Short mmCIF file of C-alpha atoms in Angstrom, two decimals:
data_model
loop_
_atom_site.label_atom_id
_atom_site.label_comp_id
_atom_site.label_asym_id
_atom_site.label_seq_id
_atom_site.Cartn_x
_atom_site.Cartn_y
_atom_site.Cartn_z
CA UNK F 1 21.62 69.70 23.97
CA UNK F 2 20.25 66.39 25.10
CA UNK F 3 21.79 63.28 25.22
CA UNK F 4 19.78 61.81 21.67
CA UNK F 5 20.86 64.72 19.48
CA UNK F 6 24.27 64.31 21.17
CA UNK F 7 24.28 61.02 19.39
CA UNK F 8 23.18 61.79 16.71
CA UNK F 9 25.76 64.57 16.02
CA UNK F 10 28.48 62.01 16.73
CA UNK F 11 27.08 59.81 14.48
CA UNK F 12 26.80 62.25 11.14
CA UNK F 13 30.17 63.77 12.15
CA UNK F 14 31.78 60.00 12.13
CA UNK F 15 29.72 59.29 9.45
CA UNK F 16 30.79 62.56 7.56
CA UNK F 17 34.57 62.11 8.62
CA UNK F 18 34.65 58.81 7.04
CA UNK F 19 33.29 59.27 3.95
CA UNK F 20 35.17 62.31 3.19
CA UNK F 21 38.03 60.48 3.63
CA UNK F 22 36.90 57.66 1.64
CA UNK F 23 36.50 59.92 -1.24
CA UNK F 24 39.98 61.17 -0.51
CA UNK F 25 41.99 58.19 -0.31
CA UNK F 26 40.10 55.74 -2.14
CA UNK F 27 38.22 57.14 -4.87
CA UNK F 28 39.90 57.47 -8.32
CA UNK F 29 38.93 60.67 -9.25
CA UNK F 30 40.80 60.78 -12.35
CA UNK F 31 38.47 57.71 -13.78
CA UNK F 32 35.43 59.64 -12.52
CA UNK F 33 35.87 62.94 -14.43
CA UNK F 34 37.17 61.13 -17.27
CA UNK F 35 34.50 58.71 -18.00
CA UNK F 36 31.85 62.06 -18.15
CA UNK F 37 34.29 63.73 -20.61
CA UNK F 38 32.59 63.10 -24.35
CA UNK F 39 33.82 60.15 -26.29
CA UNK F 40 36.15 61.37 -28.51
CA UNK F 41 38.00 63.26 -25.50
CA UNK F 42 38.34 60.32 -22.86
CA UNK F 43 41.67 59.35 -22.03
CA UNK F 44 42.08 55.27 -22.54
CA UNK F 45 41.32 53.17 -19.55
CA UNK F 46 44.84 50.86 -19.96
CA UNK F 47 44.56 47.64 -17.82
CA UNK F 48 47.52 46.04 -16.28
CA UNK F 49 48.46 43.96 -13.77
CA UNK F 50 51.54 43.31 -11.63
CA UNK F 51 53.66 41.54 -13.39
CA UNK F 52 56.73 42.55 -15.90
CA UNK Z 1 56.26 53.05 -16.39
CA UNK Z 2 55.13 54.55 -19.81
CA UNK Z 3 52.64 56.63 -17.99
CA UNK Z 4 54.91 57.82 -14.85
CA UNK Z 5 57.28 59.30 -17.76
CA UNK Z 6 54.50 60.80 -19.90
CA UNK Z 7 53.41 62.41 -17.00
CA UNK Z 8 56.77 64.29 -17.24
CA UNK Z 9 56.28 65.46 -21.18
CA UNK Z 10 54.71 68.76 -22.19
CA UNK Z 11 52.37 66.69 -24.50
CA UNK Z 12 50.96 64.90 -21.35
CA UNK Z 13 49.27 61.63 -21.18
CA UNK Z 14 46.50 59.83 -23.19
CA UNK Z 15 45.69 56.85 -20.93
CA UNK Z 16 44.87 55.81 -17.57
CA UNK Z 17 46.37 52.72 -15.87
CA UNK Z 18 44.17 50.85 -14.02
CA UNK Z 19 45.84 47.51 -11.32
CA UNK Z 20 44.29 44.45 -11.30
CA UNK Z 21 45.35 41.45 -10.05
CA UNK Z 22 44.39 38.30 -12.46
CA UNK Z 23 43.98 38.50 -16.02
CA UNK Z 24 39.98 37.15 -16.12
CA UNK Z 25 38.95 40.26 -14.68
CA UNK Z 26 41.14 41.85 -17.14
CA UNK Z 27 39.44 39.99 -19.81
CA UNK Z 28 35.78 40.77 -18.13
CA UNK Z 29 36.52 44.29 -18.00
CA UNK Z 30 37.52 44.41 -21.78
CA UNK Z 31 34.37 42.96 -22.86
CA UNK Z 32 32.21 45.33 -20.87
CA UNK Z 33 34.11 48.21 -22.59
CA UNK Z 34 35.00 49.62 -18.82
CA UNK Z 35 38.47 49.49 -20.21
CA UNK Z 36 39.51 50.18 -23.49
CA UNK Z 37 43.11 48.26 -23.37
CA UNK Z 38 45.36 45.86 -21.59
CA UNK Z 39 48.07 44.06 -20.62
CA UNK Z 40 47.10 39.95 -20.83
CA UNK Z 41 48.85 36.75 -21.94
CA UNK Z 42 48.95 35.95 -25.72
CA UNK Z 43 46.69 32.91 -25.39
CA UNK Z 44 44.40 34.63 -23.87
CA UNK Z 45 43.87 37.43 -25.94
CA UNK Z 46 44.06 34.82 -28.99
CA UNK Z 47 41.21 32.83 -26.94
CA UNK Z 48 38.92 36.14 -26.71
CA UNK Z 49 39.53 36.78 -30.47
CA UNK Z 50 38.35 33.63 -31.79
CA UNK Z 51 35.57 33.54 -29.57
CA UNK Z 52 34.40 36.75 -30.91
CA UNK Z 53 35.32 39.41 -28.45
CA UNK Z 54 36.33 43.03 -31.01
CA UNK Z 55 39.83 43.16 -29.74
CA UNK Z 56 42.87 43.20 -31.58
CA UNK Z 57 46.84 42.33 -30.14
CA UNK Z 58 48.98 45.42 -31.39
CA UNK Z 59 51.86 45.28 -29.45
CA UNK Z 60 54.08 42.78 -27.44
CA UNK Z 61 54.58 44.27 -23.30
CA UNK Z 62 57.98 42.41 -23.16
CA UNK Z 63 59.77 39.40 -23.62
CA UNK Z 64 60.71 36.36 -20.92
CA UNK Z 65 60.66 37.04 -18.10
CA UNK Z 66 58.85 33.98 -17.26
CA UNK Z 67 60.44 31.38 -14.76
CA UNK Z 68 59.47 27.70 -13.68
CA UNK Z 69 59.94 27.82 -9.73
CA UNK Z 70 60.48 25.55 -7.25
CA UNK Z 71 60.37 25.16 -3.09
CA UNK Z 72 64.10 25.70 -2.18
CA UNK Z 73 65.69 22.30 -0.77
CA UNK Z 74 62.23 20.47 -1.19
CA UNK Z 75 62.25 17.43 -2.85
CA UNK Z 76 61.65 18.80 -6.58
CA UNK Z 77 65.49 18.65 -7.71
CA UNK Z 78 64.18 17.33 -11.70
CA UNK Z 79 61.59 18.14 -13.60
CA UNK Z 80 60.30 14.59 -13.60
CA UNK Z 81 60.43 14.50 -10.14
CA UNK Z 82 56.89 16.65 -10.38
CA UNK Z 83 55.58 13.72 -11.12
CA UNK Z 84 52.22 14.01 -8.88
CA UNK Z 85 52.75 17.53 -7.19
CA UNK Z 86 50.77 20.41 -7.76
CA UNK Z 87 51.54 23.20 -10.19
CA UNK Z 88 50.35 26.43 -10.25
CA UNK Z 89 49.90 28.75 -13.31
CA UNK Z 90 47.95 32.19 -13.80
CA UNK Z 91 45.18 30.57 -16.00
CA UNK Z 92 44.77 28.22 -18.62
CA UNK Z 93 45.30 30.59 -21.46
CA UNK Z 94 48.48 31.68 -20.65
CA UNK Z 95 52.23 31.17 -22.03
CA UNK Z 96 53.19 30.00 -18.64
CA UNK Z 97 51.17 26.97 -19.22
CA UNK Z 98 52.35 25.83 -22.33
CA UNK Z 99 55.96 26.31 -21.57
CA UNK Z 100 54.91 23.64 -18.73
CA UNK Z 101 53.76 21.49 -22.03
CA UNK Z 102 56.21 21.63 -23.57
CA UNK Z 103 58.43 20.87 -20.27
CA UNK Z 104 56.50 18.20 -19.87
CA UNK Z 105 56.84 17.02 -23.62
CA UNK Z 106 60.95 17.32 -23.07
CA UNK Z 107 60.56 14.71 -20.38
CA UNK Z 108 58.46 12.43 -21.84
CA UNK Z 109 55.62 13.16 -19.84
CA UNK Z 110 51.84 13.97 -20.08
CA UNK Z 111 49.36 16.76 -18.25
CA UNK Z 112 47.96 13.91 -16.31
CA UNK Z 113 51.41 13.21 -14.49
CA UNK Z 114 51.13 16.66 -12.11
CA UNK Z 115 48.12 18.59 -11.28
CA UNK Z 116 47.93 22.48 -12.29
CA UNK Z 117 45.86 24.73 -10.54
CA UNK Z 118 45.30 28.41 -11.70
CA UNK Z 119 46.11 30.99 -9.31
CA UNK Z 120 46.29 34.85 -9.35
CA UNK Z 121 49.89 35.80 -10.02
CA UNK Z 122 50.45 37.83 -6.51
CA UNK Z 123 49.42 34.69 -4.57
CA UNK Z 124 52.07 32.12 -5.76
CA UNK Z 125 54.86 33.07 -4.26
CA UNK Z 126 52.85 32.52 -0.81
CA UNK Z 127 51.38 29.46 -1.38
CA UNK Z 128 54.97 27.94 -2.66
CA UNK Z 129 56.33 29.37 1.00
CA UNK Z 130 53.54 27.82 3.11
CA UNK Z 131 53.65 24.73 0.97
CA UNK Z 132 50.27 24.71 -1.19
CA UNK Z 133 51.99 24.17 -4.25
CA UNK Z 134 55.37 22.47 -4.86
CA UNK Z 135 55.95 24.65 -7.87
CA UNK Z 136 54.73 27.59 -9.94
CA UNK Z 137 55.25 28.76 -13.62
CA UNK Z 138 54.60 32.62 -13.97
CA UNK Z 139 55.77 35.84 -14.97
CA UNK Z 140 58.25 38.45 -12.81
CA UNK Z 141 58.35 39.56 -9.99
CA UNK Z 142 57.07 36.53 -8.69
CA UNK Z 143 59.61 33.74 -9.67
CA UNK Z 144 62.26 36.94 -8.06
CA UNK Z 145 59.98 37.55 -4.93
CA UNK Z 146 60.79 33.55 -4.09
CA UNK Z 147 64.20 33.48 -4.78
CA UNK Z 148 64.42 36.94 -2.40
CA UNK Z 149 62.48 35.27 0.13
CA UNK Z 150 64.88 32.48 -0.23
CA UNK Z 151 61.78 29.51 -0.18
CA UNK Z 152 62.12 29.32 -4.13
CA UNK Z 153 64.66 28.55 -7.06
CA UNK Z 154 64.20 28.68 -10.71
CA UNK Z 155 64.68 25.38 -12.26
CA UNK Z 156 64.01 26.50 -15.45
CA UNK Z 157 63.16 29.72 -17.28
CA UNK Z 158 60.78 29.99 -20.17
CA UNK Z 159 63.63 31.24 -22.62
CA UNK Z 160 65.67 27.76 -22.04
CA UNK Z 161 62.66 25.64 -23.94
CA UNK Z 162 61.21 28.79 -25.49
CA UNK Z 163 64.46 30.66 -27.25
CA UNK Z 164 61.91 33.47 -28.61
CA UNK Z 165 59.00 33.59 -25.65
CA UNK Z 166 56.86 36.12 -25.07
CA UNK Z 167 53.80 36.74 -22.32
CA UNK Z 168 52.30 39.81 -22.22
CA UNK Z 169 50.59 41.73 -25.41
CA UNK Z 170 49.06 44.47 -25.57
CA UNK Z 171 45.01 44.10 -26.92
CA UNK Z 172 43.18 47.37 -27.80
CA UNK Z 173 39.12 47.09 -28.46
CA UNK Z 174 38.58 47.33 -32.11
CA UNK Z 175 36.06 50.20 -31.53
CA UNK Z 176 39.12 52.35 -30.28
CA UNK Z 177 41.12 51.00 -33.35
CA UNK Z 178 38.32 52.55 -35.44
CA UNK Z 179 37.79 55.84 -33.84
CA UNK Z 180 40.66 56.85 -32.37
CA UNK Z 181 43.83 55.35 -33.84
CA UNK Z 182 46.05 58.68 -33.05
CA UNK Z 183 45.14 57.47 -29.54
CA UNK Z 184 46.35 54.02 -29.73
CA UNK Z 185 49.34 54.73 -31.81
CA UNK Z 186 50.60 56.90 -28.69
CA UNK Z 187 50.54 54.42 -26.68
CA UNK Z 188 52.10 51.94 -28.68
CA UNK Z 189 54.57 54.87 -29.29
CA UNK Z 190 54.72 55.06 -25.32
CA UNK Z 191 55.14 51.70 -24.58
CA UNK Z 192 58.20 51.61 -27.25
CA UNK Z 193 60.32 54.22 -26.40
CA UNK Z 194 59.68 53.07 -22.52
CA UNK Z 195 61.28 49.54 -23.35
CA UNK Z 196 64.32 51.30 -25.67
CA UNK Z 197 64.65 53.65 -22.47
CA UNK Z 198 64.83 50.96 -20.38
CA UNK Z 199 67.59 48.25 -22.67
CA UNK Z 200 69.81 51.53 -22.20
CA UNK Z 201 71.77 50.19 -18.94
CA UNK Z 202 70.70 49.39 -15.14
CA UNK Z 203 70.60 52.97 -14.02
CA UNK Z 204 67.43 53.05 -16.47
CA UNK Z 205 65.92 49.68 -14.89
CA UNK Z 206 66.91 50.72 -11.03
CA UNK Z 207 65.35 53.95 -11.68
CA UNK Z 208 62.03 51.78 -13.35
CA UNK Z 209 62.18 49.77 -10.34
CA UNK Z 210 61.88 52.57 -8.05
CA UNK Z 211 58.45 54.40 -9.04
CA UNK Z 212 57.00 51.13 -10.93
CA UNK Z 213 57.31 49.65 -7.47
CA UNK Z 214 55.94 52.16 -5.53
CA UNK Z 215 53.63 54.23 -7.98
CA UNK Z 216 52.37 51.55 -9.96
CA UNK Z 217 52.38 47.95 -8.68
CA UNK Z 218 52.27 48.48 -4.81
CA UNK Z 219 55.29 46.14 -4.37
CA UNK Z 220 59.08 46.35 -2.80
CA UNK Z 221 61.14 48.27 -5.33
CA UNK Z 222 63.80 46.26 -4.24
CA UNK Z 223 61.76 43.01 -5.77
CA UNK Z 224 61.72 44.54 -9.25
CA UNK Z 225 64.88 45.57 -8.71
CA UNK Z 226 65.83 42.28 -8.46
CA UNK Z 227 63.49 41.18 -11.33
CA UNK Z 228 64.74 43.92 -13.42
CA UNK Z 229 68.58 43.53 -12.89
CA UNK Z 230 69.17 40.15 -12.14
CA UNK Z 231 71.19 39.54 -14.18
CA UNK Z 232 69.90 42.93 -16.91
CA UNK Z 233 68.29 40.36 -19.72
CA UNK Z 234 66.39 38.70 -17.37
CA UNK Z 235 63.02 40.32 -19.25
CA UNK Z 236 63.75 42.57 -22.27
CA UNK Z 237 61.40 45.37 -23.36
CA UNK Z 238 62.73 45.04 -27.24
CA UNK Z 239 61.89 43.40 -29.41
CA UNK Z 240 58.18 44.26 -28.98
CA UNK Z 241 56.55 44.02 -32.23
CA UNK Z 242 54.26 41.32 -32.77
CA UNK Z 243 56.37 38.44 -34.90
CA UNK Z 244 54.16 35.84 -37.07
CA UNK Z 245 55.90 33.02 -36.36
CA UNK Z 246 55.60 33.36 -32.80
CA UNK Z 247 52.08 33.65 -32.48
CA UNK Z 248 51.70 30.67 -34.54
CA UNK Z 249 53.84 28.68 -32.54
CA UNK Z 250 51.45 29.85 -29.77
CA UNK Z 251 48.37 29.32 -31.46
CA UNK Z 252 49.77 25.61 -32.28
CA UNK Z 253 50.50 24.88 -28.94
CA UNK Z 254 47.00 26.11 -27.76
CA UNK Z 255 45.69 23.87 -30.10
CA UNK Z 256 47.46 20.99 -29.04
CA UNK Z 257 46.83 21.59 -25.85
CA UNK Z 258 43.23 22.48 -25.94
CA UNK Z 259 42.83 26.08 -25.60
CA UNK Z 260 41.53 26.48 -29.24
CA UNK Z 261 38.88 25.30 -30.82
CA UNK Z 262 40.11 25.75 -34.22
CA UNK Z 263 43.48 27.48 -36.23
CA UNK Z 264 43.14 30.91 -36.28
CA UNK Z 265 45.56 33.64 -38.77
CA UNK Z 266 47.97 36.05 -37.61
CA UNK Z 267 46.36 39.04 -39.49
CA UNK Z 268 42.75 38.90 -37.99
CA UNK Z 269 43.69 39.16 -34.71
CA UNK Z 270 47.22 41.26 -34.86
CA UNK Z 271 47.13 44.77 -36.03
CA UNK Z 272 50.09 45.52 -37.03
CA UNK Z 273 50.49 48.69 -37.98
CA UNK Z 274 51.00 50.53 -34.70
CA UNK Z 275 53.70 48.21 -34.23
CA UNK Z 276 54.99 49.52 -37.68
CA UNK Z 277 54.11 53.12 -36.71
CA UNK Z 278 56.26 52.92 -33.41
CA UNK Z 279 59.45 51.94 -35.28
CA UNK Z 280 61.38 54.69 -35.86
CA UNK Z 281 60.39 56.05 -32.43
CA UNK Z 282 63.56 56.63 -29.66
CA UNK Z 283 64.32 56.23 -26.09
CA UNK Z 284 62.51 58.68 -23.96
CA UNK Z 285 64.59 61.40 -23.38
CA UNK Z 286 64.28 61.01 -19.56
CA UNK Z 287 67.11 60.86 -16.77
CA UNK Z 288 66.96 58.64 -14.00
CA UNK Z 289 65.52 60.68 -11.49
CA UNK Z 290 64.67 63.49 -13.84
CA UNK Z 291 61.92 65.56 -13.66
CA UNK Z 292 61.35 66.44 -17.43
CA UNK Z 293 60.99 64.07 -20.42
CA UNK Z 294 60.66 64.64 -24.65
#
């Protein structure tokens, strides 16, 4: 393997790693399923913020 | 908290919170329909009705628990002393700045004696430390986050001008109202037995403290601890059905102050009867610690 595709295997395994781990730990997955659920079925999106 | 303990029931869980951290993008987000309720000061919510927004208020989220604070041995010892300094309130449709109105009525004084500033909630109790503001009127945990921190005292709280004061309500889109009212009423119902659970003793509001903090808000559970126990009626999660006469003692004040364009009535903008339909509802049966609620 040459140096270039070297490179470029780093870079899509970084690039890979990171965003598999973005989806992980960042990404509310609960609000994603829920908002392609039909109306009627949806659970309510409650705002709140940090205070008593 | 409602949630953490529905997520213990066998009948599971109808909503999903969502943190933010100032009540305009709360309001933003209501409008756009990207969320479908929420937690937001009275005035506010009274604001967004009048000005045409489909929401209703259907249910209080507690009562005082509101403080006027103060830098710790800084020069504010009086009220009056203000006179000049900078105050900081979460925006200008909130409770927190008309119990400064009406503070400043006591005293004789007028808005143009100190200078407010809104501010998100999670940032006063950091600008009051590193001396950006010389005082701050807003909800818990941030009057108890400077007192832990030991920059801040309370030099007044709202309950000592405002006998029945309330913050936080609970606004639901009227669409929802319309097509799903089982939906809202469960929440309402959620949100009631979670404040009878927690007026049942301090085990109950340590307990609160402990996954609110760390679940929910991101914060110290030792902070709401504090806020929660210190001393036990510091906020209170009952009463929380809307009452007409304090609304229009809000909706007076925001007319006096500014807030609202014109006089607005109780029954267009509060929907009472999830508050009705939560009343003979009981503490969640849930243990401190448990792992099963009913």
């Amino acid at each position: 393997m040459n140096d270039s595709r070297k490179v470029i295997l780093g870079v899509a395994l970084w690039v890979g790693a990171v965003s598999a781990l973005h989806l992980r730990l960042n990404f509310d997955w609960s609000v994603y399923l829920n908002d392609r659920l039909p109306e009627s079925q949806r659970k309510l999106n409650v705002a709140y913020i940090p205070v008593t | 908290m409602t949630d953490y303990i529905s997520r213990h029931t066998a009948s599971g869980n109808l909503f999903i919170p969502r943190l933010f951290q100032g009540f305009p993008e709360i309001k933003e987000a209501l409008i756009s329909n990207t969320m479908q309720a929420g937690f937001m000061v009275a005035p506010m919510a009274m604001a967004l009705w009048s000005q045409g927004v489909p929401i209703k208020i259907v249910y209080l989220g507690h009562r005082y628990g509101s403080a006027f604070v103060v830098r710790n041995n800084g020069p504010i010892k009086t009220f009056p002393d203000l006179r000049g300094r900078v105050v900081a309130i979460p925006t200008r449709f909130s409770d927190e700045r008309l119990i400064v109105f009406r503070a400043l009525k006591k005293y004789g004084m007028t808005a143009k004696d100190i200078r407010m500033v809104e501010m998100p909630p999670p940032d006063v109790a950091g600008a009051l430390a590193a001396g950006a503001i010389d005082a701050f009127s807003m909800g818990e945990p941030y009057p108890a986050q400077a007192e832990m921190g030991g920059y801040g005292r309370i030099l007044f709280k709202a309950r000592d001008l405002w006998p029945d004061y309330m913050s936080c309500v609970l606004v639901v889109r009227q669409d929802m109202i319309d097509k799903r009212p089982e939906a809202v009423q469960a929440l309402v119902d959620g949100i009631a037995r979670s404040g009878l659970w927690l007026e049942k003793g301090r085990p109950y509001r340590e307990d609160a403290a402990d996954f609110v903090g760390r679940f929910y808000y991101h914060q110290d559970p030792r902070l709401l601890r504090w806020a929660l126990t210190n001393p036990l009626d510091r906020v209170m999660y009952t009463p929380l059905t809307p009452f007409k006469p304090d609304f229009e003692l809000v909706r007076d004040l925001m007319l006096e102050t500014g807030t609202l364009d014109h006089s607005i009535e109780f029954n267009e903008y509060v929907d009472i009867k999830f508050a009705e339909g939560a009343k003979s509802k009981t503490a969640w049966a849930y243990e401190p610690g448990g792992l099963e609620a009913r």
